[in-house]
Amino acid sequence: MSPLYARHKRTTLAIATAVAAGALLTTGLTTSASAQTPAGIAAAKPLAAAPTALSAAARTTLVQKAQAAAAETAQHIGLGAKEKLVVKDVVKDVDGTVHTRYERTYAGLPVLGGDLVVHTAESGKTEGVTRATKSAIKVASLKPQISAAKAEKQAVGAAKTLGSAKNSANGARKVIWAGSGKPVLAYETIVGGLQDDGTPNQLHVITDAATGKKLFQYQGIENATGTGKTLYSGSVSLNTTQSGSTYQLNDSTRGGHKTYNVKHSTSSGTGTLVTSSTNVFGTGTASSSATDQTAAADAAYGAQETWDFYKNTFGRSGIKDDGKAAYSRVHYGSSYVNAFWDDSCFCMTYGDGEGNTDPLTSLDVAGHEMSHGVTANTAGLDYSDESGGLNEATSDIFGTGVEFYANNASDKGDYLIGEKIDINGDGTPLRYMDKPSKDGGSADSWSSSVGNLDVHYSSGVANHFFYLLSEGSGAKTINGVSYNSPTSNGSTVTGIGRDKALQIWYKALTTYFTSTTNYKAARTGTLSAAAALYGSGSTEYKAVAAAWSAVNVS
């Protein structure tokens, strides 16, 4: 789990994200404000390296084929005799190239940080392998020197520092930790409960099984036809389902997305499906009532636009690309100033803000939250250090894409994050992509200390890169918002348009990033993506290099 933004103190406002599970928070193939192709204009020819849409049956066939050949693949790419590959995902490009994402085991134990992607040409020739770790997986002994109970005690202590009242963990399992340094035998322990601001807790703690040293920790919750009268996006159309004389916020056209009301509880349960006798949901204004439907209308609209954005921009059918929807929960907690994605329930959850009258259900928040789900089910970027900043930035980038894609007159696309929810209480946005440091904590460019920042601040480097790649440096006005983006090296960067920038980031995320990708590796991954999509000598490739250099990533 993770907050939408950093909590200096637990009393500060936070929007939760979910990592294995993500929080707050790209657009299309052209450089217009909307990714949709205008009527009467022929769609552009798909890029050869762009992902192609796969039917459920075709995807299943590719996964099964890859799994059947996993042992041969492991040997071919040089893995040891005790290592096995487990297929996690498959992406197929228009030109027939297949990118197969694997998890790895060693002597039957999961290898955390051992994930990799094998890139295979249509001919069947392996074109390369992207690895989370370059270290060989080999440990001297599989016998722990400390007990599981000791690891659990350490994990519970770590969770208590985040406000959890839990006195026990959900068990400890043996794993191989390869996320940093030399691979070692370790325990992974998960502690549940609630953090002290009411956000669900799902703390993963990795403990060295020989020394008892804590090696790593991260949160698994990342800190998002009827009529919806929303608070943030005006009056919108919503796909609903009629059941008898009532209408449900159940969108059967988008994988069966449903919106539930948990009525100010912090229960982990689903809640009550939101229904209406008139097929109109919400009033356009917020109410502190636990039965208010305005927040539900915003949440349903956000899920609808996020689904369409991924489908029409990248050909991705749902968060897992399997045609199945997540679900949304509104009215979580009392005066809960947060929103989060949880991969374990495959759901988004929204608080109502201060006084229960400022729900965190704006369009970019919805897009941000569900994009954490996409990250969890693709690269799986660890929610800590530089990979955590990249995880958070990915949700900001795609949440921004959703906002531009929706092309909603009440919430026009911009490079501001959370500008509608007034989480600071003074009308300012949560984050600024053109100059991240304007929020008082985010990094404009990379330094050796960036990885020590909270992930919501270290994300500034990638957010700034994306803005520069999309729009370029210097002063300009877009959709009525003024921007003035600097560069760390004094260079002038010319943007290639948001739509191409989105394609490059998505390609990198789904085929070149791994759980341990840092900023240097992100530069390499996005350059690989740009080369695959547009050519290694293209304007787009050169722009990616220039934008990274402008934020001091080389």
XYZ file of C-alpha atoms in Angstrom:
554
model
C 0.000 0.000 0.000
C 1.191 3.481 -0.539
C -0.129 6.994 -0.101
C -1.002 9.166 -3.064
C 1.536 11.533 -1.753
C 4.051 11.617 1.075
C 2.848 12.008 4.616
C 5.351 14.156 6.509
C 3.282 13.343 9.553
C 0.350 11.032 9.842
C -1.825 14.107 10.320
C -0.934 15.387 6.870
C -3.139 14.588 3.919
C -2.324 11.478 1.947
C -3.689 9.739 -1.068
C -2.870 6.084 -0.848
C -1.500 3.959 -3.617
C -0.975 0.280 -3.731
C 2.109 -1.392 -4.927
C 1.686 -5.064 -5.298
C -1.642 -4.109 -4.876
C -1.085 1.239 -5.815
C -2.188 5.254 -5.171
C -3.063 8.456 -6.884
C -3.069 8.381 -9.721
C -1.351 9.019 -20.713
C -2.905 9.587 -23.900
C -2.856 8.251 -27.377
C -1.235 7.921 -30.750
C -1.451 11.516 -31.937
C -0.453 14.856 -30.468
C -3.977 16.206 -30.073
C -5.548 16.835 -26.685
C -7.572 13.663 -27.070
C -6.344 10.248 -28.085
C -9.510 9.617 -30.035
C -9.317 9.704 -33.833
C -11.514 12.540 -35.190
C -14.432 11.480 -37.355
C -13.610 11.231 -41.038
C -9.855 10.858 -40.515
C -8.288 7.486 -41.155
C -6.519 5.927 -38.197
C -2.736 5.902 -38.391
C -1.060 2.643 -39.378
C -0.100 0.777 -36.195
C 3.565 0.988 -35.283
C 5.395 -2.293 -35.901
C 6.545 -2.519 -32.282
C 3.231 -1.452 -30.773
C 1.338 -4.144 -28.843
C -1.398 -5.942 -30.719
C -4.743 -6.768 -29.140
C -4.989 -10.423 -28.154
C -8.183 -12.365 -27.592
C -8.427 -14.202 -24.294
C -7.939 -17.484 -26.135
C -4.893 -16.216 -28.062
C -3.280 -14.853 -24.914
C -3.925 -18.108 -23.050
C -2.360 -20.055 -25.907
C 0.772 -17.888 -25.840
C 1.071 -18.230 -22.064
C 0.632 -22.000 -22.214
C 3.151 -22.294 -25.055
C 5.705 -20.219 -23.140
C 5.169 -22.203 -19.955
C 5.555 -25.495 -21.807
C 8.904 -24.284 -23.129
C 9.975 -22.666 -19.839
C 12.618 -25.259 -19.001
C 14.186 -24.944 -22.444
C 14.058 -21.148 -22.197
C 15.710 -21.193 -18.765
C 18.571 -23.275 -20.137
C 18.847 -21.149 -23.276
C 19.258 -17.890 -21.325
C 21.779 -19.414 -18.952
C 19.856 -20.081 -15.734
C 21.127 -22.678 -13.287
C 19.835 -26.217 -12.828
C 17.880 -25.266 -9.678
C 16.111 -22.365 -11.382
C 12.718 -22.498 -13.052
C 10.645 -19.918 -14.913
C 6.949 -19.197 -14.342
C 5.129 -17.155 -16.981
C 3.500 -14.000 -15.621
C 2.457 -12.164 -18.791
C 2.853 -12.132 -22.562
C 2.829 -9.119 -24.894
C 2.796 -9.554 -28.675
C 3.763 -6.721 -31.020
C 2.253 -5.945 -34.394
C 5.396 -7.261 -36.115
C 5.118 -10.607 -34.323
C 7.737 -9.996 -31.641
C 6.714 -11.603 -28.341
C 7.774 -10.297 -24.925
C 7.296 -12.943 -22.236
C 7.534 -11.850 -18.610
C 8.644 -14.522 -16.143
C 8.891 -14.897 -12.399
C 11.704 -17.176 -11.228
C 12.103 -19.896 -8.593
C 15.250 -21.411 -7.113
C 15.031 -24.877 -5.570
C 11.278 -24.342 -5.466
C 11.491 -21.010 -3.602
C 10.217 -17.742 -5.144
C 13.024 -15.413 -6.226
C 11.995 -11.874 -5.306
C 13.728 -9.471 -7.676
C 14.485 -12.293 -10.082
C 11.869 -11.437 -12.704
C 12.867 -11.073 -16.330
C 11.467 -10.484 -19.803
C 12.506 -12.549 -22.818
C 12.129 -10.820 -26.189
C 11.540 -13.229 -29.081
C 11.299 -12.398 -32.785
C 8.481 -13.802 -34.913
C 11.012 -16.307 -36.260
C 11.471 -17.674 -32.747
C 14.948 -16.222 -32.295
C 15.665 -14.727 -28.881
C 16.490 -11.040 -29.373
C 17.396 -10.219 -25.803
C 16.573 -10.569 -22.117
C 15.733 -7.783 -19.676
C 16.545 -8.850 -16.108
C 15.668 -7.401 -12.716
C 19.048 -8.618 -11.479
C 22.236 -9.552 -13.284
C 23.497 -11.576 -10.325
C 23.596 -15.356 -10.627
C 21.072 -16.990 -8.296
C 23.033 -19.298 -6.020
C 22.889 -19.684 -2.247
C 25.114 -21.871 -0.107
C 22.348 -23.304 2.055
C 18.566 -23.450 2.105
C 18.514 -23.948 5.878
C 17.618 -20.768 7.817
C 19.837 -19.747 10.727
C 17.049 -17.760 12.394
C 13.485 -18.849 13.099
C 10.433 -17.708 11.185
C 9.093 -16.357 14.471
C 12.013 -13.922 14.726
C 11.352 -12.652 11.211
C 7.664 -12.228 12.020
C 8.478 -10.270 15.181
C 10.699 -7.915 13.211
C 7.957 -7.393 10.600
C 5.345 -6.624 13.232
C 7.688 -4.047 14.745
C 8.170 -2.407 11.360
C 4.405 -2.309 10.824
C 3.841 -0.710 14.217
C 6.044 2.207 13.216
C 3.447 2.834 10.470
C 0.633 2.793 13.000
C -0.554 -0.798 12.701
C -2.073 -2.243 15.845
C -1.529 -5.828 14.712
C 0.429 -7.970 17.174
C 1.032 -10.845 14.786
C 1.986 -11.412 11.170
C 0.298 -13.525 8.536
C 3.146 -16.029 8.588
C 6.610 -15.954 7.060
C 7.577 -17.817 3.899
C 11.062 -18.722 2.712
C 12.201 -16.904 -0.437
C 15.364 -15.983 -2.262
C 15.962 -12.230 -2.073
C 17.648 -10.937 -5.239
C 16.312 -7.399 -5.236
C 19.664 -5.929 -4.221
C 23.181 -7.172 -3.638
C 24.113 -10.850 -3.564
C 21.073 -13.189 -3.589
C 20.408 -14.722 -0.161
C 17.950 -17.007 1.561
C 15.337 -14.855 3.282
C 11.917 -14.711 4.858
C 9.057 -12.650 3.453
C 6.562 -11.665 6.141
C 3.290 -9.782 5.601
C 1.565 -7.787 8.330
C -2.020 -6.590 7.862
C -4.276 -4.301 9.905
C -4.536 -0.539 9.469
C -1.986 2.256 9.349
C -2.543 5.121 11.754
C -4.413 7.266 9.193
C -6.870 4.447 8.488
C -5.202 3.211 5.312
C -5.155 -0.607 5.167
C -1.751 -2.062 5.972
C -0.107 -4.791 3.929
C 3.540 -4.430 4.865
C 5.965 -6.874 3.245
C 9.226 -7.251 5.169
C 12.194 -9.185 3.795
C 14.548 -10.601 6.462
C 17.898 -12.291 5.873
C 17.381 -15.897 7.030
C 21.034 -16.192 8.084
C 21.619 -12.954 9.994
C 18.133 -11.662 10.842
C 18.909 -8.337 9.158
C 15.995 -6.527 7.546
C 16.825 -6.318 3.846
C 13.787 -4.533 2.400
C 10.219 -3.534 3.060
C 7.352 -2.205 0.981
C 3.629 -1.647 1.212
C 1.279 -3.878 -0.780
C -1.494 -1.253 -0.825
C -0.670 1.569 -3.194
C -1.247 4.660 -2.059
C -7.842 6.001 -8.792
C -26.771 4.062 -19.929
C -27.387 6.102 -16.884
C -26.481 9.622 -15.880
C -23.850 10.470 -13.335
C -24.058 13.914 -11.793
C -20.481 14.078 -10.626
C -18.681 16.511 -8.372
C -15.647 16.992 -10.605
C -16.613 16.105 -14.191
C -20.134 17.493 -14.575
C -23.003 15.431 -15.946
C -21.709 12.277 -17.655
C -23.078 9.105 -19.197
C -22.586 5.895 -17.230
C -23.204 2.333 -18.351
C -25.480 0.710 -15.785
C -27.399 -2.536 -15.362
C -31.120 -2.772 -14.699
C -32.265 -5.329 -12.145
C -36.001 -5.321 -11.677
C -37.050 -1.754 -10.933
C -33.595 -0.581 -9.895
C -30.429 0.350 -11.746
C -26.976 -0.707 -10.604
C -23.559 0.896 -11.077
C -22.482 -2.261 -12.879
C -20.766 -1.661 -16.225
C -21.078 -4.925 -18.141
C -19.492 -3.321 -21.242
C -16.140 -2.904 -19.480
C -15.449 -6.214 -17.846
C -18.188 -5.910 -15.237
C -16.864 -2.968 -13.215
C -19.016 -2.352 -10.131
C -19.073 0.517 -7.653
C -19.775 -0.209 -3.988
C -20.463 1.901 -0.890
C -18.730 0.914 2.363
C -20.637 3.639 4.263
C -17.760 5.221 6.196
C -16.439 1.901 7.496
C -12.856 0.681 7.227
C -13.948 -2.869 6.587
C -12.050 -4.940 4.068
C -15.386 -6.141 2.729
C -16.884 -5.210 -0.611
C -19.722 -3.058 0.736
C -23.132 -2.481 -0.846
C -23.587 -2.201 -4.604
C -24.703 1.347 -5.481
C -28.208 1.379 -6.960
C -30.827 3.935 -8.024
C -34.508 3.783 -8.930
C -34.130 6.503 -11.574
C -30.882 5.565 -13.361
C -29.464 8.899 -12.212
C -26.592 8.778 -9.743
C -25.466 11.751 -7.675
C -26.491 15.378 -7.416
C -23.358 17.179 -8.588
C -22.561 18.298 -5.055
C -20.855 16.508 -2.182
C -22.619 15.471 0.993
C -21.267 14.024 4.226
C -24.049 11.439 4.143
C -22.892 7.828 3.921
C -25.603 7.245 1.304
C -24.538 10.095 -0.997
C -24.101 8.836 -4.593
C -22.087 11.699 -6.078
C -18.762 10.142 -5.094
C -19.920 6.858 -6.597
C -20.771 8.600 -9.876
C -17.270 10.127 -10.028
C -15.641 6.780 -9.237
C -17.668 4.917 -11.867
C -16.877 7.580 -14.466
C -13.167 7.433 -13.631
C -13.126 3.652 -14.021
C -14.984 3.925 -17.308
C -12.586 6.489 -18.795
C -9.510 4.638 -17.531
C -10.692 1.386 -19.127
C -11.337 3.179 -22.436
C -8.016 5.012 -22.305
C -5.996 1.813 -21.960
C -8.147 -0.016 -24.509
C -8.093 2.672 -27.195
C -4.560 3.919 -26.621
C -2.642 0.698 -26.046
C -5.077 -2.073 -26.931
C -5.040 -3.179 -23.292
C -8.283 -4.811 -22.157
C -8.472 -4.115 -18.448
C -5.789 -3.831 -15.809
C -4.552 -7.397 -16.299
C -5.274 -7.298 -20.040
C -7.666 -10.195 -19.547
C -10.960 -8.383 -20.153
C -11.923 -8.430 -16.483
C -12.652 -5.304 -14.462
C -11.604 -4.283 -11.015
C -14.207 -2.741 -8.698
C -14.463 0.534 -6.788
C -15.387 1.329 -3.191
C -16.452 4.801 -2.036
C -17.100 6.434 1.355
C -14.200 4.618 2.990
C -13.585 5.622 6.613
C -14.583 8.885 8.248
C -12.843 12.040 6.990
C -10.306 9.730 5.346
C -8.041 11.895 3.175
C -6.729 9.181 0.912
C -7.412 6.827 -1.958
C -5.653 3.574 -2.730
C -5.385 0.606 -5.031
C -5.112 -2.874 -3.516
C -3.998 -5.657 -5.829
C -5.058 -8.340 -3.354
C -8.739 -7.394 -3.744
C -8.175 -5.987 -7.239
C -10.048 -2.856 -6.263
C -9.896 0.919 -5.841
C -10.954 2.596 -2.612
C -11.731 6.284 -2.078
C -12.002 8.325 1.100
C -14.255 11.360 1.455
C -11.628 13.876 2.592
C -11.873 16.365 5.419
C -15.366 16.554 6.888
C -16.469 13.797 4.490
C -17.305 16.436 1.869
C -14.245 16.351 -0.410
C -14.137 12.831 -1.909
C -10.872 11.912 -3.586
C -12.630 10.667 -6.716
C -11.412 13.058 -9.414
C -10.573 11.725 -12.854
C -6.785 11.814 -12.556
C -6.940 10.160 -9.136
C -9.001 7.302 -10.577
C -6.584 6.921 -13.480
C -3.636 7.050 -11.094
C -5.019 4.346 -8.804
C -5.905 1.871 -11.521
C -2.552 2.457 -13.198
C -0.908 1.103 -10.055
C -2.757 -2.088 -10.892
C -1.283 -2.065 -14.394
C 2.210 -1.610 -12.965
C 1.674 -4.404 -10.440
C 0.620 -6.747 -13.223
C 3.427 -5.818 -15.618
C 6.825 -4.560 -14.419
C 5.933 -4.910 -10.734
C 8.185 -1.971 -9.807
C 9.210 -2.311 -6.148
C 7.576 0.450 -4.110
C 10.763 1.743 -2.551
C 13.926 3.612 -3.578
C 14.178 4.721 -7.231
C 11.944 1.920 -8.532
C 9.252 3.210 -6.157
C 9.578 6.705 -7.616
C 9.161 5.220 -11.090
C 6.114 3.277 -9.876
C 4.492 6.427 -8.529
C 5.424 8.475 -11.607
C 3.912 5.813 -13.872
C 0.564 6.365 -12.167
C 0.913 10.149 -12.457
C 1.812 9.798 -16.147
C -1.071 7.508 -17.039
C -3.509 9.355 -14.739
C -2.645 12.493 -16.704
C -3.201 10.536 -19.899
C -6.654 9.483 -18.732
C -7.555 13.103 -18.010
C -6.483 14.273 -21.492
C -8.166 11.256 -23.092
C -11.532 11.956 -21.429
C -11.538 15.452 -22.979
C -14.063 16.555 -20.353
C -14.963 20.257 -20.411
C -15.350 20.299 -16.605
C -11.933 18.740 -16.015
C -9.655 19.581 -18.921
C -6.408 17.723 -19.377
C -3.367 19.233 -17.689
C 0.023 18.333 -16.248
C -1.111 19.002 -12.695
C -1.846 16.099 -10.365
C -4.880 16.221 -8.072
C -5.732 19.824 -8.944
C -9.468 19.211 -8.457
C -9.454 17.676 -4.983
C -7.795 20.648 -3.214
C -5.950 18.313 -0.881
C -3.680 21.140 0.308
C -6.660 23.283 1.252
C -5.424 26.329 -0.668
C -6.457 25.490 -4.220
C -2.996 24.270 -5.286
C -2.403 20.926 -7.004
C -0.790 17.972 -5.305
C 2.044 17.760 -7.847
C 3.403 19.664 -10.878
C 4.920 17.726 -13.771
C 6.573 20.684 -15.522
C 8.533 21.696 -12.423
C 8.000 19.112 -9.664
C 9.822 21.122 -6.973
C 6.948 23.612 -6.945
C 5.199 21.296 -4.475
C 7.967 21.941 -1.953
C 9.406 18.439 -1.853
C 9.667 16.736 -5.236
C 12.906 16.431 -7.176
C 13.231 18.226 -10.528
C 16.238 16.127 -11.516
C 18.228 13.107 -10.460
C 20.921 13.091 -7.788
C 22.535 10.289 -5.828
C 20.177 11.022 -2.924
C 16.932 10.783 -4.904
C 16.401 7.171 -3.844
C 16.305 8.292 -0.199
C 13.249 10.479 -0.799
C 9.680 9.351 -0.294
C 8.531 7.795 -3.574
C 6.014 10.603 -4.113
C 8.932 13.052 -4.249
C 11.489 10.896 -6.074
C 8.790 10.439 -8.738
C 9.402 14.063 -9.730
C 12.385 13.059 -11.889
C 10.279 10.814 -14.138
C 7.312 13.204 -14.115
C 9.602 16.018 -15.258
C 11.133 13.761 -17.925
C 7.675 12.902 -19.241
C 6.585 16.526 -19.392
C 9.763 17.541 -21.240
C 9.435 14.626 -23.651
C 5.809 15.544 -24.322
C 5.880 19.339 -24.404
C 9.505 20.465 -24.272
C 11.180 23.038 -22.051
C 10.384 26.701 -21.506
C 7.182 28.693 -21.058
C 3.895 27.771 -22.729
C 0.150 27.603 -22.092
C -1.840 24.394 -22.604
C -5.614 24.222 -22.089
C -5.439 27.525 -20.223
C -2.721 26.416 -17.779
C 0.677 28.139 -17.821
C 3.844 26.039 -17.584
C 7.524 26.892 -17.504
C 9.722 23.812 -17.452
C 13.458 24.186 -16.711
C 16.296 21.762 -17.490
C 19.124 20.794 -15.163
C 21.775 21.217 -17.864
C 20.466 24.442 -19.383
C 19.496 22.682 -22.613
C 16.450 23.397 -24.739
C 14.276 20.311 -25.183
C 11.776 19.990 -28.023
C 8.810 17.757 -27.172
C 7.475 15.004 -29.427
C 3.876 15.239 -28.212
C 2.163 13.563 -25.309
C 0.755 10.703 -27.366
C 4.138 9.459 -28.534
C 5.579 9.956 -25.071
C 2.813 7.778 -23.658
C 3.449 5.042 -26.186
C 7.132 5.019 -25.271
C 6.479 4.891 -21.519
C 3.900 2.103 -21.862
C 6.189 0.093 -24.134
C 9.050 0.456 -21.650
C 6.846 -0.439 -18.663
C 5.391 -3.557 -20.228
C 8.447 -4.926 -22.017
C 11.674 -3.413 -20.619
C 11.125 -2.433 -16.965
C 11.462 -4.966 -14.142
C 10.830 -4.867 -10.401
C 14.234 -3.282 -9.666
C 14.446 -0.754 -12.510
C 16.109 2.474 -11.357
C 16.432 5.790 -13.201
C 19.516 4.779 -15.168
C 17.764 1.578 -16.263
C 14.599 3.546 -17.039
C 16.600 5.657 -19.474
C 17.857 2.481 -21.130
C 14.369 0.968 -21.177
C 12.670 4.005 -22.704
C 15.423 4.320 -25.310
C 14.861 0.664 -26.192
C 11.138 1.364 -26.434
C 11.691 4.426 -28.633
C 14.031 2.466 -30.894
C 11.516 -0.359 -31.220
C 8.623 2.000 -31.952
C 10.249 4.708 -34.058
C 13.816 3.632 -34.884
C 17.162 4.155 -33.163
C 17.999 7.146 -35.358
C 14.575 8.755 -35.052
C 13.630 12.162 -33.703
C 11.695 10.387 -30.964
C 14.744 8.374 -29.856
C 16.894 11.500 -29.718
C 14.184 13.333 -27.781
C 14.078 10.583 -25.138
C 17.845 10.873 -24.665
C 17.648 14.682 -24.490
C 14.789 14.678 -21.975
C 16.604 12.264 -19.635
C 19.801 14.313 -19.885
C 17.739 17.401 -19.032
C 16.802 15.789 -15.696
C 20.393 14.625 -15.095
C 19.879 10.948 -15.912
C 22.626 9.598 -18.134
